[in-house]
Short mmCIF file of C-alpha atoms and ligand atoms in Angstrom, two decimals:
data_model
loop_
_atom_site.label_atom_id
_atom_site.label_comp_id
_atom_site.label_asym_id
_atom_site.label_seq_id
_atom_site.Cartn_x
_atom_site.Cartn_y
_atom_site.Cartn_z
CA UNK C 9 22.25 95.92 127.51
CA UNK C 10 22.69 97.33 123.99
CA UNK C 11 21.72 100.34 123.18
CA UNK C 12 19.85 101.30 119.84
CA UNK C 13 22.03 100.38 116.95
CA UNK C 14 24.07 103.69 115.61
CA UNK C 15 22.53 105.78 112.86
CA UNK C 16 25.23 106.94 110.49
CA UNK C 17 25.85 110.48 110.37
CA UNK C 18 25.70 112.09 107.31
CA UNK C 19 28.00 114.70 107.37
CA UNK C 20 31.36 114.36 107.95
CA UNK C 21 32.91 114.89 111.51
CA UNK C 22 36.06 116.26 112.68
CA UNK C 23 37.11 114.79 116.22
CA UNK C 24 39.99 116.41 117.97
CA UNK C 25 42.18 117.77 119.57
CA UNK C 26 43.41 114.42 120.66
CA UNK C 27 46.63 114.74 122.91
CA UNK C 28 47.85 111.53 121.43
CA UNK C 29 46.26 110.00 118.29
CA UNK C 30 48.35 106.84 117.51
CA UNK C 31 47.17 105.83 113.76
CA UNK C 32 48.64 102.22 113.84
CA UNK C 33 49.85 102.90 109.99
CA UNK C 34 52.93 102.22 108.48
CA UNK C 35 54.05 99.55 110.94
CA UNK C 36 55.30 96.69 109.63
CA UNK C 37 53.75 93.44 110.63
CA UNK C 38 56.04 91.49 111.74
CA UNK C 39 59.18 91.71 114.06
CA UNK C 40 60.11 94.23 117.13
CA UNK C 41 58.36 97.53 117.12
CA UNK C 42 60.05 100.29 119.60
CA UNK C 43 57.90 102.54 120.40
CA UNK C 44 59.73 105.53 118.42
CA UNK C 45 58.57 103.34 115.76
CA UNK C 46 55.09 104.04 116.15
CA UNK C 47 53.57 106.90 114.65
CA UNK C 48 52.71 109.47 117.60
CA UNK C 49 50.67 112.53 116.18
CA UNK C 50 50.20 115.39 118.68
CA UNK C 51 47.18 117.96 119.28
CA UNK C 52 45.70 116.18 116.01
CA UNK C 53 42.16 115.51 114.87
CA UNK C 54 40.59 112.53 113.08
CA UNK C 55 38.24 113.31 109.97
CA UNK C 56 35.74 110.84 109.20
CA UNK C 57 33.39 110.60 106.18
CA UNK C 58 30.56 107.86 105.93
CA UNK C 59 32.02 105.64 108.83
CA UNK C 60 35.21 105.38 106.92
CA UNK C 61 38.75 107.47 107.50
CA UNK C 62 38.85 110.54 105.53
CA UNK C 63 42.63 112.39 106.70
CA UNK C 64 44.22 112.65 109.82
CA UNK C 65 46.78 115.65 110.87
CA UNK C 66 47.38 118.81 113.05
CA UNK C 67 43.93 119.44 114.79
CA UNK C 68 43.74 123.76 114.18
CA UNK C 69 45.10 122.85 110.70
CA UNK C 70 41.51 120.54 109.90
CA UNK C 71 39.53 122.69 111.65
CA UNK C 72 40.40 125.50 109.77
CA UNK C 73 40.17 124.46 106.86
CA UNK C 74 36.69 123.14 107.29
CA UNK C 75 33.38 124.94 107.75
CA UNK C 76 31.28 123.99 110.94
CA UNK C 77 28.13 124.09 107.96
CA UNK C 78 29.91 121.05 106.30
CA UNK C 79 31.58 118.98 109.12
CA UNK C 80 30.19 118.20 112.37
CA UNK C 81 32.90 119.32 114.84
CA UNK C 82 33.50 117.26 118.31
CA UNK C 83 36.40 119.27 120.20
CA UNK C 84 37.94 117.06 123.04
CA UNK C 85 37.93 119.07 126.11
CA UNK C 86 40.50 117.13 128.18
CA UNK C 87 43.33 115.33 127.62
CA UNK C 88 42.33 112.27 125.21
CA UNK C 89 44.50 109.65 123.43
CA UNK C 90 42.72 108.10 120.26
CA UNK C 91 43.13 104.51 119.26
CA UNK C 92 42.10 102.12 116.46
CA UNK C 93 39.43 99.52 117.54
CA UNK C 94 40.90 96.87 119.16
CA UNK C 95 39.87 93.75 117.50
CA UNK C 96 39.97 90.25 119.16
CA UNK C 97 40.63 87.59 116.81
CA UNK C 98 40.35 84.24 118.87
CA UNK C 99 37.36 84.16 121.31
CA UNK C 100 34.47 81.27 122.19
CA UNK C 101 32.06 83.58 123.17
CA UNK C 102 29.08 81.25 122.14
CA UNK C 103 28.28 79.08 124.63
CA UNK C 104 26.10 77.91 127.56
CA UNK C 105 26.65 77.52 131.48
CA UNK C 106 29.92 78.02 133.50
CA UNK C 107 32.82 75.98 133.96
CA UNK C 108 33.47 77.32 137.50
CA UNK C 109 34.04 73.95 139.03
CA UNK C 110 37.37 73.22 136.84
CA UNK C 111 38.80 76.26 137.59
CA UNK C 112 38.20 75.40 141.46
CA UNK C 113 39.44 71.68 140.71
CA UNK C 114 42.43 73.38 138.75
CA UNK C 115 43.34 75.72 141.70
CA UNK C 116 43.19 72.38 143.61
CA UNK C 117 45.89 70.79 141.48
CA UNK C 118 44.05 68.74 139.12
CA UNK C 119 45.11 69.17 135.36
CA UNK C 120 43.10 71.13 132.64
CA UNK C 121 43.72 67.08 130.77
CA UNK C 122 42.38 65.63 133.87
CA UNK C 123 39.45 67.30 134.32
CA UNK C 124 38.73 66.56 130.82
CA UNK C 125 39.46 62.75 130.86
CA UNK C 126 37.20 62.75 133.60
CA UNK C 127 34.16 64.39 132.06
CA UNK C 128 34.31 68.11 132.81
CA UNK C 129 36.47 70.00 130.32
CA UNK C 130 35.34 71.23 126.52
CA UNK C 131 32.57 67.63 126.78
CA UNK C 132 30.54 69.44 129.58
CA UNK C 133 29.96 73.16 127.77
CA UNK C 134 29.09 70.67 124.46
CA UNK C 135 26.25 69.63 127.05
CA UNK C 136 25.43 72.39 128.06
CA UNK C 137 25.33 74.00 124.83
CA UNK C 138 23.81 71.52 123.34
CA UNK C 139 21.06 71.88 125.59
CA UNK C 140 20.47 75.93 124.91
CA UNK C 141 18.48 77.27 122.09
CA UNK C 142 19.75 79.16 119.45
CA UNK C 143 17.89 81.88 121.20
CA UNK C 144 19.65 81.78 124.54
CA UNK C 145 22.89 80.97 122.59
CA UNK C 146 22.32 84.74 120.70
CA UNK C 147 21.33 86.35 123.73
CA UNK C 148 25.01 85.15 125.45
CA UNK C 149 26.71 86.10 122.61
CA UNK C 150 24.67 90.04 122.67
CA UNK C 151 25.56 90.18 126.06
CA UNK C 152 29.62 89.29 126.35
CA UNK C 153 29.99 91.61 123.25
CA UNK C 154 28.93 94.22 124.29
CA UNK C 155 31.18 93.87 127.67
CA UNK C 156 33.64 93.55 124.92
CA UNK C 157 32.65 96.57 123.32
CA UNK C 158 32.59 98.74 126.38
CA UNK C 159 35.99 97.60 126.50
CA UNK C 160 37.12 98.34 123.49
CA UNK C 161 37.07 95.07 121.04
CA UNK C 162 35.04 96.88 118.13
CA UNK C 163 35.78 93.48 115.41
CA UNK C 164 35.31 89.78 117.69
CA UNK C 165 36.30 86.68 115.61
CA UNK C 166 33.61 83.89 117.34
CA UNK C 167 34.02 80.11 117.26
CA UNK C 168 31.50 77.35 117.40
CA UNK C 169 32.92 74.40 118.76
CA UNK C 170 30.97 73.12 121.60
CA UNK C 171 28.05 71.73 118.86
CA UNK C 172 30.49 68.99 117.76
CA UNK C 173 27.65 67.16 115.58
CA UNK C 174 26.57 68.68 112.49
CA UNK C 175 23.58 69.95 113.62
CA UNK C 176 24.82 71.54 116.87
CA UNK C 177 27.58 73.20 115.11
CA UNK C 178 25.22 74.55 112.58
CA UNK C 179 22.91 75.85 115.07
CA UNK C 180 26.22 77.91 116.87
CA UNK C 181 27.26 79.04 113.36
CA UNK C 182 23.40 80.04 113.06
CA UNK C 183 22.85 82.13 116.78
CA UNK C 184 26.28 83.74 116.05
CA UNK C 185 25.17 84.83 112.73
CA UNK C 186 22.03 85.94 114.11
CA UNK C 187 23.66 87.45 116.59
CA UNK C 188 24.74 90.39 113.94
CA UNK C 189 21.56 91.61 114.17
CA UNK C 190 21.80 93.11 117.67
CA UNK C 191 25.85 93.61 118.26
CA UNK C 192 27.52 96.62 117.74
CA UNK C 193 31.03 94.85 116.51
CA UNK C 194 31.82 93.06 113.45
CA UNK C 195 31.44 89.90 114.08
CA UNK C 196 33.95 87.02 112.35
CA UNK C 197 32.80 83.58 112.32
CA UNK C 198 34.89 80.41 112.81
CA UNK C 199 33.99 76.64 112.62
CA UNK C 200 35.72 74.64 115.20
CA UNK C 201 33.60 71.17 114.39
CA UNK C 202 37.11 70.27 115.11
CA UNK C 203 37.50 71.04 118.90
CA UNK C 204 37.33 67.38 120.08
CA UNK C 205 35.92 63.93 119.33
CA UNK C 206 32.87 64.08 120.06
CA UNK C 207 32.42 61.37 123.16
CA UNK C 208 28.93 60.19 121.53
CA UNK C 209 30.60 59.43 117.83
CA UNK C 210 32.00 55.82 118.05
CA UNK C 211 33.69 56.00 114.78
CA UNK C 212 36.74 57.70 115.38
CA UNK C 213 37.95 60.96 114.61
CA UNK C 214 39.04 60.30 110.67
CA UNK C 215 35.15 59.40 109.87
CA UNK C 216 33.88 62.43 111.79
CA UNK C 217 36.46 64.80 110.01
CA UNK C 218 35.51 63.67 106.96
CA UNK C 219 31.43 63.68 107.77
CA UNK C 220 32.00 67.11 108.86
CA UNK C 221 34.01 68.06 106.11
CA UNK C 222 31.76 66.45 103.32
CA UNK C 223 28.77 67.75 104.72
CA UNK C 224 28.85 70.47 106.66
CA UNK C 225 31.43 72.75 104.94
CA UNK C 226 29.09 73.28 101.68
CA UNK C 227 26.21 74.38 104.18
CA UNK C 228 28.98 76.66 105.63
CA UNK C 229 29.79 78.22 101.83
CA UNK C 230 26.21 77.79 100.32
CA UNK C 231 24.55 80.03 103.36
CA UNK C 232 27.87 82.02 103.91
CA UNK C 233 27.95 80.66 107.64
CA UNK C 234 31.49 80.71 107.83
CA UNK C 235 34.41 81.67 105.85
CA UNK C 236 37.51 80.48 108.14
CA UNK C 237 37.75 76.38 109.47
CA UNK C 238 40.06 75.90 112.84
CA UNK C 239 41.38 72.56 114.52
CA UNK C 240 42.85 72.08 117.91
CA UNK C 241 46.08 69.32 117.39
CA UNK C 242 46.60 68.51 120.63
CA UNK C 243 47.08 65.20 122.82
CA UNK C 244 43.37 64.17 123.58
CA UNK C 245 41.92 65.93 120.39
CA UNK C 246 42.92 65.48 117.57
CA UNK C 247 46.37 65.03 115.73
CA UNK C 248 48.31 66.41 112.66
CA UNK C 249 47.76 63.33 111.37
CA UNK C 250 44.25 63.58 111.93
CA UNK C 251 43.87 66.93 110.75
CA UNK C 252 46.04 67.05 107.24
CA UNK C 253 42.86 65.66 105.24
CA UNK C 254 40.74 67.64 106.76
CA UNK C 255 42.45 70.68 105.72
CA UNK C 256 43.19 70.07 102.50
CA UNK C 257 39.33 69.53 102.02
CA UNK C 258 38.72 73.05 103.69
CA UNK C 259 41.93 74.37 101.87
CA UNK C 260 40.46 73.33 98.40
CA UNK C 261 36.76 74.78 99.02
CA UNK C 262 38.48 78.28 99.37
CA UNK C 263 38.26 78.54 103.48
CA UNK C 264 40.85 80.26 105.40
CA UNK C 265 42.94 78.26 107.88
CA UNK C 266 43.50 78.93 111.69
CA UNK C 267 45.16 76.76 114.52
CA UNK C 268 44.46 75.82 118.04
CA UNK C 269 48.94 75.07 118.09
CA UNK C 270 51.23 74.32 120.58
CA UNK C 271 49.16 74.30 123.99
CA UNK C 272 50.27 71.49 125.64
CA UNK C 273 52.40 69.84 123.73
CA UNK C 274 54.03 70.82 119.86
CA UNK C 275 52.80 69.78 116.60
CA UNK C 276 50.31 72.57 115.84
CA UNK C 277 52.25 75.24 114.63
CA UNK C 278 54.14 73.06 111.86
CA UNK C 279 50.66 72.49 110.46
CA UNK C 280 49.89 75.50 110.42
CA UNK C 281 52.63 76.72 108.09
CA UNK C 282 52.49 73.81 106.28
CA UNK C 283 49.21 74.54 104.80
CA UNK C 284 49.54 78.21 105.26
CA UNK C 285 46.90 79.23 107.91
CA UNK C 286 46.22 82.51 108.90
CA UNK C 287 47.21 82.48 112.27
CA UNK C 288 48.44 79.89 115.14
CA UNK C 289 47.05 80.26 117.97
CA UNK C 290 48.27 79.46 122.29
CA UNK C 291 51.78 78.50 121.29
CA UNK C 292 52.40 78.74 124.95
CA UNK C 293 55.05 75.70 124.44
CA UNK C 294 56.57 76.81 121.29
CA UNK C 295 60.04 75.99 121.48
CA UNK C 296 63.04 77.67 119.31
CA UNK C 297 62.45 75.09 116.48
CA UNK C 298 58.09 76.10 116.09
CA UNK C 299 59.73 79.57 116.47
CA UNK C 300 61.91 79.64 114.19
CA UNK C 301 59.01 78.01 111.49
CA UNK C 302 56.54 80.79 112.49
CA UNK C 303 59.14 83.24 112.02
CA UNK C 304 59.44 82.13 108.76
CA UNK C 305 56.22 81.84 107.50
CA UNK C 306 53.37 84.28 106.77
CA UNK C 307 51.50 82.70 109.75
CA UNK C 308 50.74 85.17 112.28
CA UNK C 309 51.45 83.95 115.86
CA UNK C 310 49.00 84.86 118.09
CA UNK C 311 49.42 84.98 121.92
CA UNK C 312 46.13 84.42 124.48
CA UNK C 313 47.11 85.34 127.39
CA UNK C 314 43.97 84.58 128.93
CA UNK C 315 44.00 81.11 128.70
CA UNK C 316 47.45 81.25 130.68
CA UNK C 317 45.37 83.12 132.93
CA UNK C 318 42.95 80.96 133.05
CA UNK C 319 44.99 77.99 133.78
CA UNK C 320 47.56 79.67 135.74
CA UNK C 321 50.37 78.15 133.00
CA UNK C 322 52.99 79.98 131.30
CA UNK C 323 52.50 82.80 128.54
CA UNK C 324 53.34 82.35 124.95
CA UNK C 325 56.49 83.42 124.32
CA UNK C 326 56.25 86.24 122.41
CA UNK C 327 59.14 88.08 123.11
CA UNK C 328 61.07 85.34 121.53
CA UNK C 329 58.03 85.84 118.33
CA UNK C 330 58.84 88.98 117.85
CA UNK C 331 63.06 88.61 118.04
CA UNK C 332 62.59 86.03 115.49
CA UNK C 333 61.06 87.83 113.24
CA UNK C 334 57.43 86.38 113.98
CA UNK C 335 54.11 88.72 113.70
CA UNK C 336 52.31 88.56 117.01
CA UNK C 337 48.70 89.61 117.90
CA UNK C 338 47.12 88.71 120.77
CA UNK C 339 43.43 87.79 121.85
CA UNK C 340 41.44 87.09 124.64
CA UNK C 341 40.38 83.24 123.79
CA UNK C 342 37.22 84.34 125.94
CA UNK C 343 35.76 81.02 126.64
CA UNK C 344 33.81 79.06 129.92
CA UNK C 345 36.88 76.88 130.27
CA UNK C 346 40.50 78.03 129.98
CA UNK C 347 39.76 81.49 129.63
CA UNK C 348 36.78 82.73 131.71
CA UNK C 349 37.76 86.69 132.20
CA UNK C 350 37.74 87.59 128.41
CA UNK C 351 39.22 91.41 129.68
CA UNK C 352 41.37 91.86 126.47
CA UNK C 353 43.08 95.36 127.52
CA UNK C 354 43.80 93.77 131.06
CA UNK C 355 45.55 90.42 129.51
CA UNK C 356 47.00 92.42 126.60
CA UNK C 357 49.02 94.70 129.71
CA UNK C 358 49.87 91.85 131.73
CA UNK C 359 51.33 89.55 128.85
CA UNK C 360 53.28 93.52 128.45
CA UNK C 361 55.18 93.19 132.04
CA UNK C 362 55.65 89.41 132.09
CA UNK C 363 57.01 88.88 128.35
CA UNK C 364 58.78 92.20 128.30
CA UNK C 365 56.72 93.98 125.10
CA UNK C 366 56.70 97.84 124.01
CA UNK C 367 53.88 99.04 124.42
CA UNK C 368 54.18 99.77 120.19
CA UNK C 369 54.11 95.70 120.34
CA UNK C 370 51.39 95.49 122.32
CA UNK C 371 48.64 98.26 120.83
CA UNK C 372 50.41 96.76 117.46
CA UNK C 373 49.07 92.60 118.43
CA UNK C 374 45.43 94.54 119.60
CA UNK C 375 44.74 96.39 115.56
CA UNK C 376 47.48 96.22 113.00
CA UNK C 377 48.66 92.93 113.31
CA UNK C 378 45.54 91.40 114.99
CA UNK C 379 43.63 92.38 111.61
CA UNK C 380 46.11 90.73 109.48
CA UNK C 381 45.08 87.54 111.75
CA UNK C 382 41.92 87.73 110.23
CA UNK C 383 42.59 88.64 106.93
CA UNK C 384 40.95 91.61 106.84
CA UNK C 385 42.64 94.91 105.99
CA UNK C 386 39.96 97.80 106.18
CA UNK C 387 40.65 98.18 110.15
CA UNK C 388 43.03 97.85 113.06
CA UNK C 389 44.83 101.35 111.35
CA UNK C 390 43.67 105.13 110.87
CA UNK C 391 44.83 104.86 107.21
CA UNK C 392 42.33 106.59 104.25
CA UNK C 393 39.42 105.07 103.55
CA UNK C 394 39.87 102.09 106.96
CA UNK C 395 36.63 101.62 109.14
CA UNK C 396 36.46 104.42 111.69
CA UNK C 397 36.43 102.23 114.58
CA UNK C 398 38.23 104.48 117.33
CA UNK C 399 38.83 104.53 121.21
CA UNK C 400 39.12 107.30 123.13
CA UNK C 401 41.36 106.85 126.20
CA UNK C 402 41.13 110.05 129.37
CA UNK C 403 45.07 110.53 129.69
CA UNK C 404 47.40 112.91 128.14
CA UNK C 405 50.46 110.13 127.35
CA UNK C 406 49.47 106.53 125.99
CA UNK C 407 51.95 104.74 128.34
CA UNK C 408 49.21 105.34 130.64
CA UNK C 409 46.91 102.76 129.20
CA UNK C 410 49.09 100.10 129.65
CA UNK C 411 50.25 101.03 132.98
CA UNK C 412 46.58 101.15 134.51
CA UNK C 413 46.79 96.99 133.21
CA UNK C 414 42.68 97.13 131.79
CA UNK C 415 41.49 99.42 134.83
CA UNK C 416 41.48 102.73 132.60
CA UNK C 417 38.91 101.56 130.33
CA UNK C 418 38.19 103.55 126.97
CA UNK C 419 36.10 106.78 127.69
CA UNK C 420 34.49 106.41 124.62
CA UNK C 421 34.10 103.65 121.91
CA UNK C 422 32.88 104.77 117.94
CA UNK C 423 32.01 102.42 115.03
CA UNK C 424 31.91 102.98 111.75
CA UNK C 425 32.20 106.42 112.72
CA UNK C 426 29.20 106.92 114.97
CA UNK C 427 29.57 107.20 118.60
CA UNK C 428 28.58 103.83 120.69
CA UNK C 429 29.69 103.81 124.08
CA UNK C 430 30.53 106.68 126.82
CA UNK C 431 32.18 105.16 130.34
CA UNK C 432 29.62 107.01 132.75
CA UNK C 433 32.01 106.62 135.08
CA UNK C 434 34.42 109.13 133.48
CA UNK C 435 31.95 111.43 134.43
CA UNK C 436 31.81 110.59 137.85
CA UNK C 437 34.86 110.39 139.10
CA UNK C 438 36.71 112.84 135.75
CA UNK C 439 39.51 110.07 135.47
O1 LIG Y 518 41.40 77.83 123.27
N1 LIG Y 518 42.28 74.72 123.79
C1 LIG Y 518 41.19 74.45 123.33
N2 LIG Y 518 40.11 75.23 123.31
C2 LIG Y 518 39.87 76.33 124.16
C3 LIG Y 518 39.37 75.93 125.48
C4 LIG Y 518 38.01 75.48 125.40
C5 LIG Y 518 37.44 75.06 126.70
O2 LIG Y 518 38.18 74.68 127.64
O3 LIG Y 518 36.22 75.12 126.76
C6 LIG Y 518 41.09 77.23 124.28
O4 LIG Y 518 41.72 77.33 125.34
FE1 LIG Y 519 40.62 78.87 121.86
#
């Protein structure tokens, strides 16, 4: 389980010599990225000042320039490859039970819309859920983020979305924001009131929209709950019809807009540039014409290859994104349903080989562009004065990390600039 909760050093500390550091700056955030694009700094070192990026450069350069009485020095004995944080900006990581039985009915040809028509689907996690405590619903979320963690996500955008009444979707919002209290990683909260109709609310989806929307987003601003409000258009849940009103409520009160787009059938994505969102999110049937809008647009497009995982359907296509002109990140949608493995690194690699992605495109969609997703701009790049969240891969080239598709796991994860995570394992068998 966790460990204690890092104390922040003092003094600041010089990491290095990496063999690699790749400082995700300077790339541009949208379109193709080779990967003599990317920023490759050799034999460098990494200063950090009160959990914040002070300089990077040539390692001996730093080091000499620096007195061990002023700067805590960590020298990198083997061959180590330094990352920013990866941060995963679509996940469902509060919830309650398992969903194992779709994926078996799935693998036995029933349909992800099936399933749900016939009472499994997002309606039986709202029951479960709904039957958890906050309590057990914070302990879930302590426990999958700091898999995460160990992994490498060091910022996890978290939905609610399997409350679907008021209170239900108050108490998610609630255990995630508890939740803060014991994870390591910065925690971004979405409301998703908008997953589904709820099956017990006889009064259509317009009236619940707008009973969620008149009631629920104040609580949201007036006890900072939430900043960002997310809708699934989709066949089933709800449509861009539906969903216009509702985000031009949410638009007006100052929240930031996100998009469950494109899954199973089109619609999504339009809305989401319409109105501007942040991010659209699955696009797995995109076709030229949502491209072509993305591409357009300051939406970023962001790919979860999980979910196609999950549900053993196609990937997004983001190769056709990024030749567009469209900014891609990519998440892990970690959820009980369409996305149980919520492995980030591992999805990240194999959405790599299938969609044909540089591996510049790829650690790009996990910081850079991912943080843009969110809004946020203090991460996802080793640029002065950016959160020192950094990974710390055993391997002397960073095509490596790709190539071992999520098995070479980071060797050691810092936030905010103090060290929270060693692989024991790296140890054991010196990867
Ligand atoms: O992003 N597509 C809708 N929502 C989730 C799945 C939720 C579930 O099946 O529990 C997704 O894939
Ligand atoms: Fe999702």
């Amino acid at each position: 389980m966790n460990i204690d909760m890092p104390i922040p050093l003092n003094k600041p500390l010089l990491i290095g010599p990496f063999s690699q550091l790749l400082p995700m700056s300077g790339i541009r955030l949208r379109g193709p990225l080779q990967d003599n694009e990317m920023p490759v700094l050799e034999n460098a070192g990494l200063m950090i000042e009160n959990g914040r990026i002070h300089s990077i450069g040539p390692f001996d350069k730093l080091r000499s320039t620096t007195s061990a009485s002023q700067v805590i020095h960590i020298r990198l004995e083997a061959d180590c490859i330094g990352l920013p944080g990866f941060i995963d900006a679509h996940t469902h990581l509060c919830f309650a039970g398992s969903r194992a039985r779709d994926y078996a009915l799935r693998n036995s040809g029933r349909t992800y819309q099936e399933i749900s028509r016939a009472g499994g689907g997002i309606w039986d996690t709202v029951t479960q859920t709904r039957n958890a405590s906050r309590e057990e619903l914070t302990s879930g979320i302590s426990q999958r983020a700091w898999r995460h963690l160990c992994n490498g996500v060091t910022t996890l955008e978290i939905k609610s979305g399997y409350g679907l009444s008021q209170e239900e979707e108050l108490k998610m919002l609630l255990a995630i924001q508890d939740a803060k209290a014991s994870v390591i990683a910065d925690l971004i909260p979405t409301c998703l009131a908008a997953h589904m109709v709820p099956r017990d609310f006889t009064k259509g989806p317009d009236v619940y929209l707008k009973e969620i929307s008149d009631q629920l987003f104040p609580i949201l601003k007036a006890q900072n709950l939430a900043n960002r409000i997310d809708a699934f258009i989709e066949e089933g849940a709800f449509s861009p019809e539906n969903i216009r009103p509702y985000f031009e409520k949410a638009r007006s009160m100052g929240f930031d807009l996100t998009v469950h787009a494109d899954q199973f059938t089109t619609g999504g994505s339009e809305v989401a540039v319409l109105f501007g969102a942040k991010s659209a999110d699955h696009l797995e049937v995109s076709t030229n014409r949502e491209i072509k809008l993305l591409a357009r647009s300051q939406v970023i497009a962001t790919a979860l290859p999980g979910a196609s995982m999950g549900l053993g359907c196609g990937f997004t296509p983001a190769r056709k994104i990024l030749d567009a002109g469209g900014a891609l990140a990519i998440a892990s949608d970690h959820n009980p349903g369409s996305a149980p493995m919520g492995d980030l690194l591992t999805q990240a690699a194999v959405l790599g080989a299938f969609e044909k992605l540089t591996a510049a495109e790829v650690f790009a969609a996990l910081t850079v562009r991912a943080s843009a997703a969110l809004g946020l701009k203090d991460r996802g790049q080793f640029s002065e004065n950016c959160l020192a969240d950094l990974l710390i891969f055993r391997a002397a080239h960073y095509h490596e990390i790709l190539y071992h598709q999520g098995t070479l796991k980071p060797f050691q994860v810092y936030k905010k600039g103090a060290l929270v995570y060693e692989n024991p394992q790296m140890h054991r068998y010196g990867l």
